[in-house]
mmCIF file of C-alpha atoms in Angstrom:
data_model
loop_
_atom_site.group_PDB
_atom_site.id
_atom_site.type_symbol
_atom_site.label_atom_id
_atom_site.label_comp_id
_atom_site.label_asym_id
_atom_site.label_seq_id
_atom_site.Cartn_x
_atom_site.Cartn_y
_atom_site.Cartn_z
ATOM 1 C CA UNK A 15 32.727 93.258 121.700
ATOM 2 C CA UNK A 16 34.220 91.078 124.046
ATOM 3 C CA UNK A 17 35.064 87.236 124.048
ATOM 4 C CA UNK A 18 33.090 86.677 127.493
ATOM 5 C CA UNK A 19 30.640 85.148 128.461
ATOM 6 C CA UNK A 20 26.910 87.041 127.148
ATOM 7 C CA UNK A 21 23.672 86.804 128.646
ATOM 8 C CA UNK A 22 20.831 84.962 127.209
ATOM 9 C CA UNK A 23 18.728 88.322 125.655
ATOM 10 C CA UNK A 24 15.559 88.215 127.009
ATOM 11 C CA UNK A 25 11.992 86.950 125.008
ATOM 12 C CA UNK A 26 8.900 87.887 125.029
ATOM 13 C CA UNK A 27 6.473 86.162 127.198
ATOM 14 C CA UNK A 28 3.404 84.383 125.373
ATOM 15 C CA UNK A 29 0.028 84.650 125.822
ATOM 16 C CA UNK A 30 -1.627 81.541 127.445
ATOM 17 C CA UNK A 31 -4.119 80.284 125.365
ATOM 18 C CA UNK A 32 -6.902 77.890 126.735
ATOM 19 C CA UNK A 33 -6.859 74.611 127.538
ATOM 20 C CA UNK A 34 -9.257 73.588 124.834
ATOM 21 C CA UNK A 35 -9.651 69.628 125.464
ATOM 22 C CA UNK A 36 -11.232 70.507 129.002
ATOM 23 C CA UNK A 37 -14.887 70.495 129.006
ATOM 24 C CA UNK A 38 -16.574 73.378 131.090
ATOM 25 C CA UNK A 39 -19.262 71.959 134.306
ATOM 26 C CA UNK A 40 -22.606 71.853 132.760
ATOM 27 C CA UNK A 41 -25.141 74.685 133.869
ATOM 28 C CA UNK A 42 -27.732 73.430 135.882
ATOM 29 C CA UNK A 43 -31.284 73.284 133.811
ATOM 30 C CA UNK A 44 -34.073 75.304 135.032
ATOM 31 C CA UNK A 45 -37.191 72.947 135.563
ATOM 32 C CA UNK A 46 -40.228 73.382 133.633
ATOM 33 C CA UNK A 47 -43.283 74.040 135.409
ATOM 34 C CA UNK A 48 -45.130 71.444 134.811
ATOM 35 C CA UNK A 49 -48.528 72.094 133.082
ATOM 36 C CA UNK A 50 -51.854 71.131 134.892
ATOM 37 C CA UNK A 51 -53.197 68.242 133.177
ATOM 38 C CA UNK A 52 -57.259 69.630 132.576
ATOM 39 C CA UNK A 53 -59.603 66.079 132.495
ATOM 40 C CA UNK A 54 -60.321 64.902 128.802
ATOM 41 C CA UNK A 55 -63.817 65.050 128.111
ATOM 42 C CA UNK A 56 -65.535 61.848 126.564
ATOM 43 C CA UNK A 57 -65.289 61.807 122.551
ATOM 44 C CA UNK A 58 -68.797 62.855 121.010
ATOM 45 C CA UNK A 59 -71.125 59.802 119.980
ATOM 46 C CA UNK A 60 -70.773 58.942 116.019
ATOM 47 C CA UNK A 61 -73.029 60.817 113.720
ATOM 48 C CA UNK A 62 -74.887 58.747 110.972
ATOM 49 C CA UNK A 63 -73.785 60.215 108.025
ATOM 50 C CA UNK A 64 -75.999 61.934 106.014
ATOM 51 C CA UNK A 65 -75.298 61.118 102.363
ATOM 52 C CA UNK A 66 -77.815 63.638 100.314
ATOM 53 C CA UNK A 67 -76.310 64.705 97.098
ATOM 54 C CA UNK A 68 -76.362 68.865 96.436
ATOM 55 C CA UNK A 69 -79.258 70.341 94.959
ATOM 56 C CA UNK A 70 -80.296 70.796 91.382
ATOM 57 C CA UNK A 71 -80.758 74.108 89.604
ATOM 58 C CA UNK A 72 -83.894 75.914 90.751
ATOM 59 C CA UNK A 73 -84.424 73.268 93.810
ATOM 60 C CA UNK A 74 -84.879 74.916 97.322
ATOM 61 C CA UNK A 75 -82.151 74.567 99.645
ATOM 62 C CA UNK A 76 -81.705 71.105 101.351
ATOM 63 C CA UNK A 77 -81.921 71.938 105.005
ATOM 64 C CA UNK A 78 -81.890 69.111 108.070
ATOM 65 C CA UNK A 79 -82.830 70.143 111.555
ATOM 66 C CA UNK A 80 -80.833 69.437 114.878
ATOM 67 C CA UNK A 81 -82.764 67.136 117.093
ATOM 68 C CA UNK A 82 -81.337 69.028 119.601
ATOM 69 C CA UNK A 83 -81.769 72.658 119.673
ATOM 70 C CA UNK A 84 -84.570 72.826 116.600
ATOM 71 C CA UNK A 85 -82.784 74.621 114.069
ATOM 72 C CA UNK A 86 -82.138 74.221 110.463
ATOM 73 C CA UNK A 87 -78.287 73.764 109.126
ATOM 74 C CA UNK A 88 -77.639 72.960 105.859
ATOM 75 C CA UNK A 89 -76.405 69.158 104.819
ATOM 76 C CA UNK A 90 -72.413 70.074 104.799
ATOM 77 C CA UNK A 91 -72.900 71.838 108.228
ATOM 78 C CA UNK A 92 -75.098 69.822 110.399
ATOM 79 C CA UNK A 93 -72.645 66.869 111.456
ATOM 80 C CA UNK A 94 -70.203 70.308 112.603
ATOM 81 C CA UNK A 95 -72.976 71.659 114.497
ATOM 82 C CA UNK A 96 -74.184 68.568 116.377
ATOM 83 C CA UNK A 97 -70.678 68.297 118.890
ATOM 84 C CA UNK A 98 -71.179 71.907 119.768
ATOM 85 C CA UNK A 99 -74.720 71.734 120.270
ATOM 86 C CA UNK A 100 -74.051 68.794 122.440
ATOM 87 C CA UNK A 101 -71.512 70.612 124.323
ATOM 88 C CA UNK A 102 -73.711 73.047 124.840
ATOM 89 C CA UNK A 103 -77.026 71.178 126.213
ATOM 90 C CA UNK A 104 -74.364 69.328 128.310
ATOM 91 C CA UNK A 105 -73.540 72.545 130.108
ATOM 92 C CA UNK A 106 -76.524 73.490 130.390
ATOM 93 C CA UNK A 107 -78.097 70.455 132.307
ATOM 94 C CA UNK A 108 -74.898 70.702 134.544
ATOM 95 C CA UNK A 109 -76.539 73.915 136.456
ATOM 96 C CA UNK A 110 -79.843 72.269 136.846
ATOM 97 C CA UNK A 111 -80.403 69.877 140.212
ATOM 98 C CA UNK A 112 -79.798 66.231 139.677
ATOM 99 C CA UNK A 113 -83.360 65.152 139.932
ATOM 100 C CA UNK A 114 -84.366 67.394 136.824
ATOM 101 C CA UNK A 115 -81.501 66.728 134.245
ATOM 102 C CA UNK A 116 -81.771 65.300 131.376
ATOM 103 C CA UNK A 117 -79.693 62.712 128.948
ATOM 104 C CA UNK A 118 -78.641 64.172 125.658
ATOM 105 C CA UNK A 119 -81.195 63.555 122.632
ATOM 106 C CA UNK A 120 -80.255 60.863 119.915
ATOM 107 C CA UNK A 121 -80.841 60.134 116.587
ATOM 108 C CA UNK A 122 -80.626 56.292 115.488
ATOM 109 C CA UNK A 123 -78.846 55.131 113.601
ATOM 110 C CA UNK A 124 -80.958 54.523 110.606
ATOM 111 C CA UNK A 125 -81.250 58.524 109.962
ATOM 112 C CA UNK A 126 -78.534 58.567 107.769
ATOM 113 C CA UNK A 127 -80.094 56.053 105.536
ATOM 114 C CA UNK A 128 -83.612 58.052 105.750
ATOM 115 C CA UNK A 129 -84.720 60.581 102.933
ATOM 116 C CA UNK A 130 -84.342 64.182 104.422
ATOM 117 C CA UNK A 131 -88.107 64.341 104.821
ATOM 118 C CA UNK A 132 -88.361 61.486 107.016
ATOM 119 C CA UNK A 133 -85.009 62.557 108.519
ATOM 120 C CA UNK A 134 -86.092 65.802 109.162
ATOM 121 C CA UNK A 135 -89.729 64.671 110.900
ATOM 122 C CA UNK A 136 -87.821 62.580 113.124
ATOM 123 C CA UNK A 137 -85.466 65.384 114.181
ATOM 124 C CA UNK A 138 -88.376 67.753 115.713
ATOM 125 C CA UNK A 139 -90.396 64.415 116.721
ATOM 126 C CA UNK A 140 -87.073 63.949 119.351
ATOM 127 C CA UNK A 141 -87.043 67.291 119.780
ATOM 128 C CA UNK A 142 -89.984 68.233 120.974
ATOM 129 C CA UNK A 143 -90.321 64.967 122.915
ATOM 130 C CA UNK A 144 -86.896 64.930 125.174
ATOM 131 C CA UNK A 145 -86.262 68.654 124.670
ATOM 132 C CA UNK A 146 -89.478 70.754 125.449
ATOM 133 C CA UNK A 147 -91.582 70.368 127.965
ATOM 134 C CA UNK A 148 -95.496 69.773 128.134
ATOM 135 C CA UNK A 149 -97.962 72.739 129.654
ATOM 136 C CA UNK A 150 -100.310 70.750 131.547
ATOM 137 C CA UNK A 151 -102.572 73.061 131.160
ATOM 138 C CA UNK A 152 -102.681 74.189 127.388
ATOM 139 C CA UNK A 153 -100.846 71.022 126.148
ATOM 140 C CA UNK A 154 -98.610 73.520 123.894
ATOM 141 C CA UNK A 155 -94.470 72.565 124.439
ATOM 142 C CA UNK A 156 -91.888 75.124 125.745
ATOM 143 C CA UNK A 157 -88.224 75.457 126.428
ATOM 144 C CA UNK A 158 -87.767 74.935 130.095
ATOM 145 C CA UNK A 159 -86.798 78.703 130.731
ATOM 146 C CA UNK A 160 -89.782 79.548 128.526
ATOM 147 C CA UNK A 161 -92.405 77.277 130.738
ATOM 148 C CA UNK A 162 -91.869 79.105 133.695
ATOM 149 C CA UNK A 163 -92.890 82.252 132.246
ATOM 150 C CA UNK A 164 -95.892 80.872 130.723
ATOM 151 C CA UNK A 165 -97.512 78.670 133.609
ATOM 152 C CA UNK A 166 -98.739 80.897 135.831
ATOM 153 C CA UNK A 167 -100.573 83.044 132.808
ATOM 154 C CA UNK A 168 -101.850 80.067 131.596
ATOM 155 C CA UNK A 169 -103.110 78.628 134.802
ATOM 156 C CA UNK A 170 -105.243 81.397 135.749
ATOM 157 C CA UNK A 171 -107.125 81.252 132.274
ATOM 158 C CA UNK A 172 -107.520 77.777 133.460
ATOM 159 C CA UNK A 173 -109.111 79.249 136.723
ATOM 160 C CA UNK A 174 -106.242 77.420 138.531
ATOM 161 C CA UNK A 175 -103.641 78.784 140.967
ATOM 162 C CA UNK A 176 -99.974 78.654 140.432
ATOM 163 C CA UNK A 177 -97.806 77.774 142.290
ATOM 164 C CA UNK A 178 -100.896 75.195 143.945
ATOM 165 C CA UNK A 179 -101.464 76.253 147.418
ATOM 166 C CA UNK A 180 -101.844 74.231 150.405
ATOM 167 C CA UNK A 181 -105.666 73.545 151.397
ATOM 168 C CA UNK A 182 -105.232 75.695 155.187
ATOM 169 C CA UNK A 183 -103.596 78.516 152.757
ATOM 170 C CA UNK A 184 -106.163 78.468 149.596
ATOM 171 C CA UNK A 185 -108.431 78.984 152.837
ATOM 172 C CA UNK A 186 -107.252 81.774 154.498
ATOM 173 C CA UNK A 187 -106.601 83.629 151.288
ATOM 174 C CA UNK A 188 -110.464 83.187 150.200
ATOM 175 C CA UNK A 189 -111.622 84.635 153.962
ATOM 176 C CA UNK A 190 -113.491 88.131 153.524
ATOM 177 C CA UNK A 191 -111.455 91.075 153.147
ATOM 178 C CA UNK A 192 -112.243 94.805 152.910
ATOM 179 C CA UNK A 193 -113.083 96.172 149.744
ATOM 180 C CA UNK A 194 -109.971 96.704 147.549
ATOM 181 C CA UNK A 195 -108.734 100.733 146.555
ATOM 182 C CA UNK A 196 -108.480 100.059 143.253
ATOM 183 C CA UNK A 197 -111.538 98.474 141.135
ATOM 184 C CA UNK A 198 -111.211 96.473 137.803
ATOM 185 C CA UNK A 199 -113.996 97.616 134.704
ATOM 186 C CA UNK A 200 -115.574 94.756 133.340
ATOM 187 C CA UNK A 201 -115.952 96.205 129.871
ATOM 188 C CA UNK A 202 -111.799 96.835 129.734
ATOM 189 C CA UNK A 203 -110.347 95.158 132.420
ATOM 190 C CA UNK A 204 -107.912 97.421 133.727
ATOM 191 C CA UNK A 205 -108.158 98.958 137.219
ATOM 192 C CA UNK A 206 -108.941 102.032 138.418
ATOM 193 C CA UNK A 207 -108.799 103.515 141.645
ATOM 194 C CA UNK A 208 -112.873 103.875 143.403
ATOM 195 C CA UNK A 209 -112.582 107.738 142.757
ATOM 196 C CA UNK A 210 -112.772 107.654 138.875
ATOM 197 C CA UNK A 211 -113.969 104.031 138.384
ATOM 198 C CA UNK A 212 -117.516 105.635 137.828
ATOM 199 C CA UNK A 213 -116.089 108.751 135.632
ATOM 200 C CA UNK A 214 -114.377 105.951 133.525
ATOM 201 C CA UNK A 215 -117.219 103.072 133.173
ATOM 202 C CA UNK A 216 -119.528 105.384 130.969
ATOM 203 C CA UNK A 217 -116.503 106.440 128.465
ATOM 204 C CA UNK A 218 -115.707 102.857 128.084
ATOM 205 C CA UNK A 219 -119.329 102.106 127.024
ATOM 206 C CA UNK A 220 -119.107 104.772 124.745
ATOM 207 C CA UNK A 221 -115.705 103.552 123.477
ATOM 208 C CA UNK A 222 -117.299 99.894 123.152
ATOM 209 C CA UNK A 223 -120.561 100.745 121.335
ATOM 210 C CA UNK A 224 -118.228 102.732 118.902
ATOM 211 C CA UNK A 225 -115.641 99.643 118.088
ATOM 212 C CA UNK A 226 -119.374 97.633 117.808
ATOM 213 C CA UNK A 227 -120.768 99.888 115.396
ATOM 214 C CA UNK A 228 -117.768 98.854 112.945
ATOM 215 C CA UNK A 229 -118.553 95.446 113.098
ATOM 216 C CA UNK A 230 -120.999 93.551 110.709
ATOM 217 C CA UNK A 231 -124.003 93.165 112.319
ATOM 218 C CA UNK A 232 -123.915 89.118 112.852
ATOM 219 C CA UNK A 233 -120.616 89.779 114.352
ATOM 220 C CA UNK A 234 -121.927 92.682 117.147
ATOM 221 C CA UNK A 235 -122.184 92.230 121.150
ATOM 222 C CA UNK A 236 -124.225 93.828 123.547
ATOM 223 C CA UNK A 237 -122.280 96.140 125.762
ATOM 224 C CA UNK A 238 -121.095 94.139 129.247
ATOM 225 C CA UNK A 239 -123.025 94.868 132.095
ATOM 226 C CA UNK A 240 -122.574 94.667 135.903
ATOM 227 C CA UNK A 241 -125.216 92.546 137.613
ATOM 228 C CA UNK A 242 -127.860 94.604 140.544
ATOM 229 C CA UNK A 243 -126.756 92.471 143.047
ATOM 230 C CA UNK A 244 -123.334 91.498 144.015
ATOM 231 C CA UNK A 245 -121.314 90.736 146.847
ATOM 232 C CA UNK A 246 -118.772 94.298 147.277
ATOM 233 C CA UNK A 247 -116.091 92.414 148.816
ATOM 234 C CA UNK A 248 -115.773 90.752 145.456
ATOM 235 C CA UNK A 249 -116.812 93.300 142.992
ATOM 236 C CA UNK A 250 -113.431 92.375 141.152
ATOM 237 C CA UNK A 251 -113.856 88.882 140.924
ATOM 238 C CA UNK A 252 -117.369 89.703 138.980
ATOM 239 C CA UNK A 253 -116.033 92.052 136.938
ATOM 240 C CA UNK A 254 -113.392 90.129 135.760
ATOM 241 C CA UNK A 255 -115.723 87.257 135.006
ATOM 242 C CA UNK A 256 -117.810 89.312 133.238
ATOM 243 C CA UNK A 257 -115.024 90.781 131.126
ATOM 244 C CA UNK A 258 -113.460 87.123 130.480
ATOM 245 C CA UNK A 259 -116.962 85.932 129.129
ATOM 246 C CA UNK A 260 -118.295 89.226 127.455
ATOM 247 C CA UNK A 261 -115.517 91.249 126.213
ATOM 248 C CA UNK A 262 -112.560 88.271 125.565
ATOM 249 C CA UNK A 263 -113.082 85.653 122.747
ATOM 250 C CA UNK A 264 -112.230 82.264 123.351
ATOM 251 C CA UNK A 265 -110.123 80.197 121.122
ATOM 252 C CA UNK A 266 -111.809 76.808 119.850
ATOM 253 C CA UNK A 267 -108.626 74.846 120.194
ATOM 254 C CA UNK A 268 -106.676 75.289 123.783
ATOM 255 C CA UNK A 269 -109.685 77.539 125.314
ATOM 256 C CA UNK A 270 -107.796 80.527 126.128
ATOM 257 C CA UNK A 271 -109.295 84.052 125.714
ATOM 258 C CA UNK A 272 -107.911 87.141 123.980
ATOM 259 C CA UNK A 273 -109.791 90.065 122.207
ATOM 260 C CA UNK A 274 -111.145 89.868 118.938
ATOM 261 C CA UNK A 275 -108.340 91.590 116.647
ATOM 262 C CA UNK A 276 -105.472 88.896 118.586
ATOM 263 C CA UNK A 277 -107.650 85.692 118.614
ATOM 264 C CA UNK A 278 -106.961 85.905 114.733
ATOM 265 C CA UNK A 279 -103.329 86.078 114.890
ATOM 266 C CA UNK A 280 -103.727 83.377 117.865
ATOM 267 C CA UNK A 281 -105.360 81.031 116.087
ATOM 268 C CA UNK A 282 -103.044 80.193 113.327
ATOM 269 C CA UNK A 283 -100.316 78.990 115.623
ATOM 270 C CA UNK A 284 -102.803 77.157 118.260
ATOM 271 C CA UNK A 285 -104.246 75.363 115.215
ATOM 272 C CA UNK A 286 -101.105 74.266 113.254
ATOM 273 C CA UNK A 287 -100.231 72.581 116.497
ATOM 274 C CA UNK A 288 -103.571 71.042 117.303
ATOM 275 C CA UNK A 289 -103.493 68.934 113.760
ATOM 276 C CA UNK A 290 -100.085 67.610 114.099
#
């Protein structure tokens, strides 16, 4: 080796590492969407608390009705039931038009302290009072849905019309009109068209006199019978007046008719509700 001068020997080139004390830019945030606020509805009205101990061995179960919808709930369930039920009655009255809805039942204050008896009396006294609605005809309450169906039934036992017609239409509906293709049977009451209404009348007195002979004798009728002399135009009217009067028992209560083997079943409801 020589004594000159040498070159530096050549060394190997580092790897840069990263600046670690620099902080990297943020990322921009994606916004939230921002959730549509839905309106709070008011807080439910306090309950009165009902403060009935649990049943003894062998006692029947301790049941309170809701003043609103009628039912029975137990004493542990009832205060759950009442927000719902009043959630529901609200949404109901919503659909009705303004002039026919009504506020929400409620129960003083003193029915907590009452004893479930009295409590319970109460309930259905508010309930059948702001709830149900009146027939004017019968005097028996309904639902509101329920009503409708039973109005125009009961009116025409009432010999009313319903919806009530205007005097210049009640007038033109009661002018003369040709006699009718199908006839009603004043021992039955169902219609028949004028080619076997006369086939039919003589089986149904048969039929009658039959059901009659079955009966004890204090509890028999004559067989119905069309008067001589009648107006044709309203041969149905007649018979169906004879058939209301003749055939149809009334009840002693709201004055309705049904037959015999119904006016039984009838007449255990119509009278529990004419003594209260």
């Amino acid at each position: 080796m020589g004594c000159g001068s040498s070159t530096p020997a050549a060394q190997p080139q580092q790897a840069k590492q990263p600046n670690r004390g620099v902080k990297s830019p943020p990322k921009p945030q994606k916004q939230r969407s921002q959730k549509k606020q839905t309106p709070t509805r008011p807080k439910p009205t306090p309950l009165p608390k009902l403060n009935y101990s649990s049943r003894r061995m062998g006692e029947g179960p301790r049941d309170v009705f809701c003043h609103i919808c009628g039912r029975k709930y137990t004493v542990h369930s009832i205060n759950l039931h009442i927000p719902q039920c009043e959630e529901i009655y609200t949404q109901r009255q919503e659909k009705l038009p303004a002039s026919k809805r009504k506020p929400i039942p409620q129960l003083p204050k003193k029915a907590g302290r009452m004893k479930l008896e009295a409590r319970n009396e109460l309930a259905m006294k508010i309930y059948h009072e702001h709830v149900m609605e009146t027939c004017r005809f019968c005097k028996r309450t309904f639902l509101p849905e329920s009503l409708e169906k039973h109005i125009p039934h009961c009116a025409k036992s009432h010999g009313e019309e319903w919806p009530p017609r205007k005097k210049a239409e009640y007038l033109r509906a009661n002018q003369p009109t040709q006699a009718p293709n199908t006839m009603i049977c004043h021992i039955c009451g169902r219609k028949y068209t004028t080619h076997s209404i006369d086939i039919h009348v003589p089986q149904c007195q048969k039929l009658w006199n039959e059901r009659q002979a079955k009966e004890p004798p204090s509890k028999r009728k004559p067989c119905p019978q069309m008067p001589k002399r009648y107006d044709k135009n309203k041969q149905n009217e007649v018979a169906m007046d004879i058939f209301n009067k003749h055939a149809m028992s009334a009840c002693k209560y709201c004055g309705r008719t049904f037959y015999e083997d119904r006016l039984a079943v009838h007449i255990r409801s119509c009278e529990r509700h004419h003594k209260k």
